[in-house]
Amino acid sequence: MSLTRNPRRSLNFVSHIFKPQPQTNPRSLTTRTTSEKLPRSEIRRMAQVAMFDYFYNNRGLQFLIAESMSKNAPLFNDTLLKTLHNASPSGDDVIRSITRFLLYHPVNEFEPFFESLGLKPSEFRHLVPCDKMFLNEDVFLLENYHVFWNYGVDREKMGKIFKEAREVFGYEKGVLASKIQAFEGLGFSKLFVSKLIVCSPGILIGDVNVEVVKVVEMLRSMGFGLDWVAENLSEEASYDWRCIHRCLTFLRDLCVDESELSELIRNRPRLVFEDSGEWTLMLAGFQTKLGLSRMELAPLFLKLLPQSQELGKCVSNLRHCFLFLRGIKMEAYEIGKVFRYHSYWLGVSRLKHTSTFLNTLKGGKRRLCQVIQDNPEEMKKWTMGLRVQPLPGTGVVDIVGSKAMKTQFLLELGYKENSEEMEKALRCFRGRGSELRERFDFLLSLGLNEREAKDMVKTSPDVLTQASVVLETKVNYLVNELGYPLSTLVAFPSCLKYTLERMKLRFAMFFWLQARGKADGKLAISTILVYSDKSFVTRFVNRHPDGPKHFEDLKKTATL
């Protein structure tokens, strides 16, 4: 757009745009401004007047650009006012101070220009050219700005275009207009093309985007017009049309015929347009791994998503539920069964975090699995915002029953009933009676006889405070990887109370020293594990000059 500069006409525009307050009595106004400080809003308005006058009359920028830069760059204006310290209370003094400052201290015009396009300083800081200071030095930038403006693209949307497709503003004269016209030549309306540009600025780079054409043609063949497509595009998002085409092709393969596909997309347009269809493909892969067939996916999409529900949030809820079921050790085929028949409501609501309500339910993981298998809809009571109630048949009765099972277990170990030794053992053996029995049975499964297993747990009750999986991991490391016999565990059962990380770190250091002749290969396992970290460094690590450095390297490796 070409505008003729006319200073006298511009002053009339300024008075109309910024609307100064009427002055009925100049003498009384003078008295007020010298005795009272102007409000902050009035000072900002005066700053806008001065900025417009500088950009339009002194710098020669076109009227629309000067007006936009002065009115829509509040951060830049505030920074300028702070620089001047705004000591003068008079409005005329504010304008005069800013004008004088700008004449002798020219500013980088790209900063207020980018801010007027809706960009934040953090977004445009790296976009400011290093070798230019004035907008008139970048002719193509202003030329393409006016091409977008004339086409109906709002200035706030131009900031998004500049951020995502900066090279578009560097096109020579006529190039950008020809690219836009190429889309109109495909039968796209001007309104549709303008929204398409804002949503997908990348389509203006290179040749005509073939994927856009394919997607529009596919949707047209299903009965969806350009207005429907534009209505479901969000100007806040950015679209990958190749991914949208892949999603549409996938949905077409799922559905029996075109009518079923049209119904699915009409009722759930988010399947195609939210994150360019990536969430749809991710959800399909997730459900397929859990055992759903391709024929079951299309009906699931219709049931799964309320029209207001975000697809990404739905996938997040399902994933959270899956991790919860894995966390309570539910079998894979049982998890698949839950998701096959109940995904439609599991995706709508989010379960509480496992650690938050597992203790409140007062039931072990095995019990929890059984409750869910019997009635998966019990999980509706465990969603965010609801108060979790204990499972039926739990509470005091369970606690009493668990204590009775623990007492029976200790009697089988050889403790005498109602003895002081029994009371002490009840405190030492932490866990439910059923859990203690399960862990004891694991020790027997290693090949130990009952007497050896009883001696181990009576000597070191801490052994049974760990889950069977943890015990199995430690035993595998000591017996299968390091080659220690089971008799070592019987002689020194306390070795199982140390963490696996401690074991691996200590033995890795010990073998390193042994390879350099600084450690005896016949040392007992207790000698390596029982020392504190400080004593272990003193007694072992410092035996070799490079020991401390190697020990620190092992620690770093262990934390990765």
Coordinates of C-alpha atoms in Angstrom, one line a residue:
M1 CA 0.0 0.0 0.0
S2 CA 1.5 3.3 -1.0
L3 CA 0.6 6.4 1.0
T4 CA 1.5 10.0 0.2
R5 CA 3.2 11.8 3.1
N6 CA 1.6 15.0 4.1
P7 CA 2.8 16.5 7.5
R8 CA -0.3 18.8 7.9
R9 CA -2.6 15.9 7.2
S10 CA -0.7 13.7 9.6
L11 CA -1.2 16.1 12.5
N12 CA -4.9 15.9 11.9
F13 CA -4.7 12.1 12.0
V14 CA -2.6 12.2 15.2
S15 CA -5.2 14.4 16.9
H16 CA -8.0 12.0 15.8
I17 CA -6.2 8.8 16.8
F18 CA -4.8 9.7 20.2
K19 CA -7.8 11.8 21.2
P20 CA -6.2 14.4 23.6
Q21 CA -8.3 15.7 26.4
P22 CA -10.2 19.0 25.7
Q23 CA -8.5 22.2 27.1
T24 CA -11.2 24.6 28.2
N25 CA -9.0 26.9 30.3
P26 CA -5.3 27.1 29.3
R27 CA -4.4 29.1 32.4
S28 CA -6.0 26.5 34.8
L29 CA -4.3 23.7 32.8
T30 CA -0.9 25.3 33.3
T31 CA -1.5 25.5 37.0
R32 CA -2.6 21.8 37.2
T33 CA 0.4 20.5 35.2
T34 CA 3.0 22.4 37.2
S35 CA 1.5 21.4 40.6
E36 CA 0.4 17.8 39.8
K37 CA 2.2 14.9 38.1
L38 CA 0.5 13.5 35.0
P39 CA -1.1 10.0 35.3
R40 CA 0.9 7.1 33.9
S41 CA -1.7 6.4 31.2
E42 CA -1.5 10.1 30.1
I43 CA 2.3 9.9 29.9
R44 CA 2.2 6.8 27.8
R45 CA -0.3 8.4 25.4
M46 CA 2.1 11.4 25.1
A47 CA 4.9 8.9 24.4
Q48 CA 2.8 7.3 21.6
V49 CA 2.3 10.7 20.0
A50 CA 6.0 11.5 20.1
M51 CA 6.9 8.0 18.7
F52 CA 4.4 8.4 15.9
D53 CA 5.7 11.9 15.0
Y54 CA 9.3 10.6 15.0
F55 CA 8.6 7.4 12.9
Y56 CA 6.3 9.2 10.4
N57 CA 7.7 12.7 10.0
N58 CA 11.3 12.2 10.8
R59 CA 12.0 8.7 9.7
G60 CA 9.6 8.7 6.7
L61 CA 7.9 5.4 7.5
Q62 CA 4.5 4.9 6.0
F63 CA 1.5 5.9 8.0
L64 CA 0.2 2.4 8.9
I65 CA 3.6 1.2 10.0
A66 CA 4.3 4.3 12.1
E67 CA 0.9 4.2 13.7
S68 CA 1.3 0.4 14.6
M69 CA 4.8 0.8 16.0
S70 CA 3.8 3.7 18.2
K71 CA 0.6 2.2 19.6
N72 CA 1.4 -1.5 19.7
A73 CA 4.9 -1.6 21.2
P74 CA 4.2 -0.8 24.9
L75 CA 7.4 -2.6 26.2
F76 CA 9.6 -0.5 23.9
N77 CA 7.8 2.7 24.9
D78 CA 8.1 1.9 28.6
T79 CA 11.8 1.2 28.2
L80 CA 12.2 4.6 26.4
L81 CA 10.4 6.4 29.2
K82 CA 12.6 4.7 31.8
T83 CA 15.7 5.8 29.9
L84 CA 14.5 9.4 30.1
H85 CA 13.5 9.0 33.8
N86 CA 10.3 10.9 32.9
A87 CA 11.2 13.8 35.2
S88 CA 9.0 16.4 33.5
P89 CA 5.3 16.5 34.6
S90 CA 4.1 18.5 31.5
G91 CA 2.7 16.5 28.5
D92 CA 4.4 18.9 26.1
D93 CA 7.7 18.3 27.9
V94 CA 7.3 14.6 27.6
I95 CA 6.8 14.8 23.8
R96 CA 9.6 17.3 23.5
S97 CA 12.0 15.2 25.6
I98 CA 11.3 12.0 23.6
T99 CA 11.5 13.8 20.3
R100 CA 14.9 15.4 21.2
F101 CA 16.2 12.1 22.5
L102 CA 15.3 10.1 19.4
L103 CA 16.7 12.8 17.1
Y104 CA 20.1 12.5 18.8
H105 CA 19.9 8.8 19.8
P106 CA 18.3 6.8 16.9
V107 CA 16.7 3.6 18.1
N108 CA 16.8 0.2 16.4
E109 CA 13.5 0.3 14.6
F110 CA 13.2 -3.4 14.1
E111 CA 12.5 -3.9 17.9
P112 CA 9.2 -1.8 18.0
F113 CA 8.3 -3.2 14.6
F114 CA 8.5 -6.8 15.7
E115 CA 6.7 -6.1 19.0
S116 CA 3.9 -4.4 17.0
L117 CA 3.5 -7.7 15.1
G118 CA 2.7 -9.5 18.4
L119 CA 6.1 -11.0 19.2
K120 CA 7.6 -10.9 22.6
P121 CA 11.2 -9.7 23.2
S122 CA 12.3 -13.2 23.9
E123 CA 10.9 -14.3 20.5
F124 CA 12.3 -11.5 18.3
R125 CA 15.6 -10.9 20.0
H126 CA 17.4 -13.3 17.7
L127 CA 15.5 -12.0 14.7
V128 CA 16.8 -8.5 14.9
P129 CA 19.4 -8.1 12.1
C130 CA 22.9 -7.3 13.3
D131 CA 23.9 -5.1 10.2
K132 CA 20.7 -3.0 10.0
M133 CA 19.1 -0.4 12.3
F134 CA 16.4 1.3 10.2
L135 CA 13.4 -0.4 8.6
N136 CA 13.9 1.4 5.3
E137 CA 17.2 -0.5 4.9
D138 CA 15.2 -3.7 4.5
V139 CA 13.0 -2.9 1.5
F140 CA 11.7 -6.5 1.0
L141 CA 10.6 -6.7 4.6
L142 CA 8.3 -3.7 4.2
E143 CA 7.2 -4.8 0.7
N144 CA 6.1 -8.2 1.9
Y145 CA 4.5 -6.7 5.0
H146 CA 2.1 -4.7 2.8
V147 CA 1.4 -7.8 0.6
F148 CA 0.1 -9.6 3.7
W149 CA -1.7 -6.5 4.9
N150 CA -3.5 -6.0 1.6
Y151 CA -4.4 -9.6 1.5
G152 CA -6.2 -9.4 4.8
V153 CA -3.7 -10.9 7.2
D154 CA -3.8 -9.1 10.6
R155 CA -0.5 -7.6 11.9
E156 CA -0.7 -9.8 15.0
K157 CA -0.7 -12.9 12.7
M158 CA 2.3 -11.6 10.8
G159 CA 4.4 -12.1 13.9
K160 CA 3.6 -15.8 13.8
I161 CA 4.4 -16.0 10.1
F162 CA 7.8 -14.2 10.6
K163 CA 8.7 -16.5 13.5
E164 CA 7.9 -19.7 11.6
A165 CA 8.8 -18.8 8.0
R166 CA 11.2 -15.8 8.2
E167 CA 12.5 -16.2 4.7
V168 CA 9.0 -15.3 3.3
F169 CA 9.7 -11.6 4.3
G170 CA 12.9 -11.7 2.3
Y171 CA 11.2 -12.5 -1.1
E172 CA 11.8 -10.0 -3.9
K173 CA 9.0 -7.9 -5.2
G174 CA 6.1 -9.9 -6.7
V175 CA 7.3 -13.4 -5.5
L176 CA 5.1 -13.5 -2.4
A177 CA 2.0 -12.3 -4.3
S178 CA 2.6 -14.9 -7.1
K179 CA 2.8 -17.7 -4.5
I180 CA -0.4 -16.6 -2.9
Q181 CA -2.2 -16.4 -6.2
A182 CA -1.0 -19.9 -7.0
F183 CA -3.2 -21.2 -4.2
E184 CA -6.2 -19.2 -5.4
G185 CA -5.6 -20.8 -8.8
L186 CA -6.3 -24.2 -7.2
G187 CA -9.8 -23.0 -6.4
F188 CA -9.2 -21.8 -2.9
S189 CA -11.1 -18.8 -1.7
K190 CA -9.2 -15.7 -0.5
L191 CA -10.5 -16.1 3.1
F192 CA -9.4 -19.8 3.1
V193 CA -5.9 -18.9 1.7
S194 CA -5.4 -16.2 4.3
K195 CA -6.2 -18.5 7.2
L196 CA -4.1 -21.3 5.6
I197 CA -1.1 -18.9 5.5
V198 CA -1.5 -18.0 9.2
C199 CA -1.9 -21.7 10.2
S200 CA 0.9 -23.0 8.0
P201 CA 3.3 -20.3 7.0
G202 CA 5.7 -23.0 5.7
I203 CA 3.5 -23.6 2.6
L204 CA 4.8 -20.3 1.2
I205 CA 8.3 -21.7 1.0
G206 CA 9.3 -23.6 -2.1
D207 CA 6.8 -24.9 -4.6
V208 CA 3.1 -25.3 -4.0
N209 CA 2.6 -27.6 -1.1
V210 CA 1.3 -30.8 -2.7
E211 CA 0.1 -32.3 0.6
V212 CA -2.3 -29.4 1.2
V213 CA -3.9 -30.1 -2.1
K214 CA -4.2 -33.8 -1.4
V215 CA -5.8 -33.2 2.0
V216 CA -8.3 -30.7 0.7
E217 CA -9.2 -33.0 -2.2
M218 CA -9.7 -36.0 0.1
L219 CA -11.9 -34.0 2.4
R220 CA -13.9 -32.6 -0.6
S221 CA -14.5 -36.2 -1.8
M222 CA -16.1 -36.9 1.6
G223 CA -18.4 -33.9 1.4
F224 CA -16.4 -31.4 3.4
G225 CA -16.0 -27.9 1.9
L226 CA -13.4 -25.2 2.4
D227 CA -15.5 -23.4 5.0
W228 CA -15.6 -26.5 7.2
V229 CA -11.9 -27.0 6.9
A230 CA -11.2 -23.3 7.8
E231 CA -13.6 -23.6 10.7
N232 CA -11.6 -26.5 12.2
L233 CA -8.2 -24.9 11.7
S234 CA -6.8 -22.9 14.7
E235 CA -4.7 -19.9 14.0
E236 CA -2.8 -20.5 17.2
A237 CA -1.5 -23.9 16.0
S238 CA 0.9 -24.9 13.2
Y239 CA 0.0 -27.8 10.9
D240 CA 2.1 -30.4 9.2
W241 CA 0.0 -31.3 6.1
R242 CA 2.0 -34.4 5.3
C243 CA 1.1 -35.8 8.7
I244 CA -2.5 -34.8 8.2
H245 CA -2.6 -36.7 4.9
R246 CA -1.0 -39.7 6.6
C247 CA -3.7 -39.6 9.3
L248 CA -6.5 -39.3 6.8
T249 CA -5.1 -42.3 4.8
F250 CA -4.9 -44.3 8.0
L251 CA -8.5 -43.5 9.0
R252 CA -9.7 -44.4 5.5
D253 CA -8.1 -47.8 5.8
L254 CA -9.8 -48.3 9.2
C255 CA -13.4 -47.5 8.1
V256 CA -15.6 -49.9 6.1
D257 CA -16.7 -47.3 3.6
E258 CA -16.6 -43.5 2.8
S259 CA -19.9 -42.9 4.7
E260 CA -18.4 -44.3 7.9
L261 CA -15.3 -42.3 7.5
S262 CA -17.3 -39.1 6.8
E263 CA -19.3 -39.6 10.0
L264 CA -16.2 -40.3 12.1
I265 CA -14.4 -37.1 10.9
R266 CA -17.6 -34.9 11.1
N267 CA -18.2 -36.0 14.7
R268 CA -14.5 -36.0 15.7
P269 CA -12.6 -33.4 13.6
R270 CA -9.9 -33.4 16.3
L271 CA -8.7 -36.8 15.0
V272 CA -7.4 -35.1 11.9
F273 CA -6.5 -31.5 13.0
E274 CA -5.2 -31.7 16.6
D275 CA -1.4 -31.7 16.4
S276 CA -1.8 -32.6 12.6
G277 CA -3.2 -36.0 13.5
E278 CA -0.2 -37.2 15.4
W279 CA -2.1 -38.0 18.6
T280 CA -4.5 -40.1 16.5
L281 CA -1.7 -42.3 15.2
M282 CA -0.1 -42.5 18.6
L283 CA -3.4 -43.6 20.2
A284 CA -4.0 -46.2 17.5
G285 CA -0.5 -47.6 18.0
F286 CA -1.1 -47.7 21.8
Q287 CA -4.4 -49.5 21.6
T288 CA -3.1 -52.0 18.9
K289 CA -0.2 -53.0 21.2
L290 CA -2.8 -53.7 23.9
G291 CA -4.6 -56.1 21.7
L292 CA -7.3 -54.1 19.8
S293 CA -7.9 -55.1 16.2
R294 CA -8.1 -52.5 13.4
M295 CA -11.8 -53.1 13.1
E296 CA -12.3 -52.1 16.8
L297 CA -10.4 -48.7 16.5
A298 CA -13.0 -46.7 14.5
P299 CA -15.9 -47.4 17.0
L300 CA -13.5 -46.7 19.8
F301 CA -12.6 -43.3 18.4
L302 CA -16.3 -42.3 18.4
K303 CA -16.9 -43.5 21.9
L304 CA -13.6 -42.4 23.3
L305 CA -13.7 -38.6 22.6
P306 CA -16.3 -36.2 23.7
Q307 CA -16.3 -33.3 21.2
S308 CA -14.8 -30.9 23.8
Q309 CA -12.1 -33.4 24.9
E310 CA -8.5 -32.7 23.7
L311 CA -7.1 -35.8 22.1
G312 CA -3.7 -35.3 23.6
K313 CA -5.2 -35.1 27.1
C314 CA -7.1 -38.3 26.4
V315 CA -3.9 -40.2 25.4
S316 CA -2.2 -38.8 28.5
N317 CA -5.0 -40.2 30.7
L318 CA -4.8 -43.6 29.1
R319 CA -1.1 -43.8 29.4
H320 CA -1.3 -42.8 33.1
C321 CA -3.8 -45.6 33.7
F322 CA -1.6 -48.1 31.9
L323 CA 1.4 -47.2 34.1
F324 CA -0.8 -47.5 37.2
L325 CA -1.9 -51.1 36.1
R326 CA 1.7 -52.0 35.4
G327 CA 2.7 -50.6 38.8
I328 CA 0.4 -52.9 40.6
K329 CA 1.9 -55.9 38.7
M330 CA -1.3 -56.7 36.6
E331 CA -0.7 -59.2 33.9
A332 CA -0.4 -57.9 30.3
Y333 CA -3.4 -59.8 29.0
E334 CA -5.6 -58.5 31.9
I335 CA -4.4 -54.9 31.1
G336 CA -5.4 -55.4 27.5
K337 CA -8.8 -56.7 28.5
V338 CA -9.4 -53.6 30.7
F339 CA -8.5 -51.2 27.8
R340 CA -10.4 -53.1 25.2
Y341 CA -13.8 -52.6 27.0
H342 CA -13.2 -49.5 29.1
S343 CA -10.9 -47.1 27.2
Y344 CA -13.9 -44.8 26.3
W345 CA -14.2 -43.6 29.9
L346 CA -10.6 -44.1 31.1
G347 CA -9.5 -41.5 28.5
V348 CA -12.0 -38.9 29.8
S349 CA -11.0 -39.0 33.5
R350 CA -7.5 -39.1 35.1
L351 CA -6.6 -41.4 37.9
K352 CA -4.9 -40.1 41.0
H353 CA -1.2 -40.9 41.4
T354 CA -0.6 -44.4 42.7
S355 CA 1.4 -43.2 45.7
T356 CA -1.4 -40.8 46.6
F357 CA -4.2 -43.3 47.1
L358 CA -2.6 -46.8 47.4
N359 CA -2.3 -46.5 51.1
T360 CA -5.8 -45.0 51.4
L361 CA -7.3 -48.0 49.7
K362 CA -5.6 -50.2 52.4
G363 CA -5.1 -53.1 50.0
G364 CA -2.1 -54.8 48.6
K365 CA -1.3 -54.8 44.9
R366 CA -2.5 -58.3 44.4
R367 CA -5.8 -57.4 46.1
L368 CA -6.1 -54.3 44.0
C369 CA -5.6 -56.3 40.8
Q370 CA -8.3 -58.7 41.8
V371 CA -10.8 -55.8 42.5
I372 CA -10.1 -54.2 39.1
Q373 CA -10.4 -57.5 37.2
D374 CA -13.7 -58.2 38.9
N375 CA -15.1 -54.7 38.2
P376 CA -12.9 -52.3 36.3
E377 CA -15.4 -49.5 36.8
E378 CA -14.2 -49.3 40.5
M379 CA -11.4 -47.1 39.1
K380 CA -14.0 -44.4 38.5
K381 CA -13.9 -43.8 42.2
W382 CA -10.2 -43.2 42.1
T383 CA -10.1 -40.2 39.7
M384 CA -8.9 -36.7 40.4
G385 CA -11.2 -34.6 42.5
L386 CA -12.9 -37.5 44.3
R387 CA -12.2 -38.7 47.8
V388 CA -10.8 -42.2 47.9
Q389 CA -12.6 -44.7 50.2
P390 CA -10.9 -47.9 51.5
L391 CA -11.7 -51.1 49.6
P392 CA -14.6 -53.1 50.9
G393 CA -13.6 -55.6 53.6
T394 CA -10.4 -53.7 54.4
G395 CA -9.4 -51.7 57.4
V396 CA -9.3 -52.9 61.0
V397 CA -10.4 -56.4 60.0
D398 CA -7.5 -56.7 57.5
I399 CA -5.0 -55.4 60.0
V400 CA -6.1 -57.9 62.6
G401 CA -6.0 -60.7 60.0
S402 CA -2.6 -59.6 58.8
K403 CA -1.2 -59.6 62.4
A404 CA -2.7 -63.1 62.9
M405 CA -1.0 -64.4 59.7
K406 CA 2.3 -62.8 60.8
T407 CA 2.1 -64.4 64.2
Q408 CA 1.4 -67.8 62.6
F409 CA 4.4 -67.3 60.3
L410 CA 6.7 -66.5 63.3
L411 CA 5.4 -69.5 65.2
E412 CA 6.5 -71.6 62.2
L413 CA 9.9 -70.0 62.3
G414 CA 10.3 -71.3 65.9
Y415 CA 9.3 -68.4 68.0
K416 CA 7.3 -69.1 71.2
E417 CA 3.8 -67.6 71.5
N418 CA 3.3 -64.6 73.8
S419 CA 7.0 -64.5 74.5
E420 CA 9.2 -61.4 74.7
E421 CA 11.1 -62.7 71.7
M422 CA 7.9 -63.0 69.8
E423 CA 6.9 -59.4 70.5
K424 CA 10.3 -58.2 69.4
A425 CA 10.1 -60.2 66.2
L426 CA 6.6 -58.8 65.4
R427 CA 8.2 -55.3 65.4
C428 CA 11.3 -56.4 63.4
F429 CA 9.4 -58.3 60.7
R430 CA 7.7 -55.5 58.8
G431 CA 5.0 -56.3 56.2
R432 CA 1.8 -58.2 56.0
G433 CA 1.7 -61.9 56.9
S434 CA 1.0 -62.9 53.4
E435 CA 3.9 -60.9 52.0
L436 CA 6.3 -62.4 54.6
R437 CA 5.2 -65.9 53.6
E438 CA 5.6 -65.0 49.9
R439 CA 9.2 -63.8 50.4
F440 CA 10.1 -66.8 52.6
D441 CA 8.9 -69.1 49.9
F442 CA 11.2 -67.3 47.4
L443 CA 14.2 -68.1 49.6
L444 CA 13.1 -71.8 49.6
S445 CA 12.8 -71.6 45.8
L446 CA 16.5 -70.8 45.5
G447 CA 17.4 -74.3 46.7
L448 CA 17.8 -73.6 50.4
N449 CA 16.3 -76.1 52.8
E450 CA 13.7 -74.8 55.4
R451 CA 16.2 -74.8 58.2
E452 CA 18.7 -72.7 56.3
A453 CA 16.0 -70.2 55.3
K454 CA 14.7 -70.0 58.9
D455 CA 18.2 -69.3 60.2
M456 CA 18.7 -66.6 57.6
V457 CA 15.5 -64.6 58.4
K458 CA 15.9 -65.0 62.2
T459 CA 19.5 -63.7 61.9
S460 CA 18.5 -60.8 59.6
P461 CA 14.8 -60.0 59.7
D462 CA 15.5 -57.1 57.2
V463 CA 15.7 -59.7 54.5
L464 CA 11.9 -60.2 54.5
T465 CA 11.1 -56.5 54.5
Q466 CA 12.0 -56.4 50.7
A467 CA 9.8 -57.4 47.8
S468 CA 10.5 -60.7 46.2
V469 CA 11.5 -59.0 43.0
V470 CA 14.1 -57.0 44.8
L471 CA 15.4 -60.1 46.6
E472 CA 15.6 -61.9 43.3
T473 CA 17.6 -59.2 41.6
K474 CA 20.2 -59.1 44.4
V475 CA 20.5 -62.9 44.6
N476 CA 21.0 -63.1 40.8
Y477 CA 23.8 -60.5 41.0
L478 CA 25.6 -62.1 43.9
V479 CA 25.2 -65.8 42.8
N480 CA 24.8 -65.8 39.0
E481 CA 27.0 -62.8 38.1
L482 CA 29.7 -62.8 40.8
G483 CA 29.6 -66.5 41.4
Y484 CA 29.2 -66.6 45.2
P485 CA 27.7 -69.9 46.5
L486 CA 24.3 -69.9 48.3
S487 CA 26.1 -70.9 51.4
T488 CA 27.5 -67.3 51.5
L489 CA 24.0 -65.9 51.8
V490 CA 23.2 -68.4 54.6
A491 CA 26.4 -67.4 56.5
F492 CA 25.9 -63.7 55.9
P493 CA 22.2 -63.0 55.2
S494 CA 22.6 -59.3 56.1
C495 CA 24.3 -58.7 52.7
L496 CA 20.9 -58.8 51.1
K497 CA 19.8 -55.7 53.1
Y498 CA 22.2 -53.4 51.1
T499 CA 21.1 -51.8 47.9
L500 CA 22.0 -53.2 44.6
E501 CA 23.7 -50.0 43.6
R502 CA 26.0 -50.2 46.7
M503 CA 26.8 -53.8 45.8
K504 CA 27.7 -53.0 42.2
L505 CA 29.8 -50.0 43.1
R506 CA 31.8 -51.8 45.9
F507 CA 32.5 -54.9 43.9
A508 CA 33.4 -53.0 40.7
M509 CA 36.0 -51.1 42.8
F510 CA 37.2 -54.3 44.5
F511 CA 37.8 -56.1 41.2
W512 CA 39.6 -53.1 39.8
L513 CA 42.0 -53.1 42.8
Q514 CA 42.3 -56.9 42.6
A515 CA 43.4 -56.7 38.9
R516 CA 46.2 -54.3 40.0
G517 CA 47.3 -56.5 42.9
K518 CA 46.0 -54.3 45.6
A519 CA 43.2 -56.5 47.0
D520 CA 43.1 -60.1 48.2
G521 CA 40.7 -62.3 46.2
K522 CA 39.8 -64.3 49.3
L523 CA 38.1 -61.5 51.1
A524 CA 34.6 -62.3 52.5
I525 CA 31.6 -60.6 51.1
S526 CA 30.8 -59.0 54.4
T527 CA 34.3 -57.3 54.4
I528 CA 33.4 -55.5 51.2
L529 CA 29.9 -54.4 52.0
V530 CA 29.7 -53.6 55.8
Y531 CA 32.2 -50.6 55.9
S532 CA 30.8 -47.1 55.7
D533 CA 31.6 -45.1 52.6
K534 CA 34.4 -43.2 54.4
S535 CA 36.0 -46.4 55.8
F536 CA 35.7 -48.1 52.4
V537 CA 37.7 -45.3 50.8
T538 CA 40.3 -45.3 53.5
R539 CA 40.7 -49.1 53.6
F540 CA 40.4 -50.0 49.9
V541 CA 40.1 -47.1 47.5
N542 CA 43.3 -45.3 48.7
R543 CA 45.4 -48.4 48.1
H544 CA 46.1 -47.3 44.6
P545 CA 47.1 -43.7 43.5
D546 CA 44.4 -43.7 40.8
G547 CA 41.9 -45.3 43.1
P548 CA 40.0 -42.1 44.2
K549 CA 39.6 -40.9 40.6
H550 CA 38.4 -44.3 39.4
F551 CA 36.0 -44.6 42.3
E552 CA 34.4 -41.2 41.5
D553 CA 34.1 -42.3 37.8
L554 CA 32.3 -45.4 38.9
K555 CA 29.9 -43.3 41.0
K556 CA 29.1 -41.1 38.0
T557 CA 28.5 -44.1 35.8
A558 CA 26.2 -45.6 38.4
T559 CA 24.0 -42.4 38.4
L560 CA 23.5 -42.3 34.6

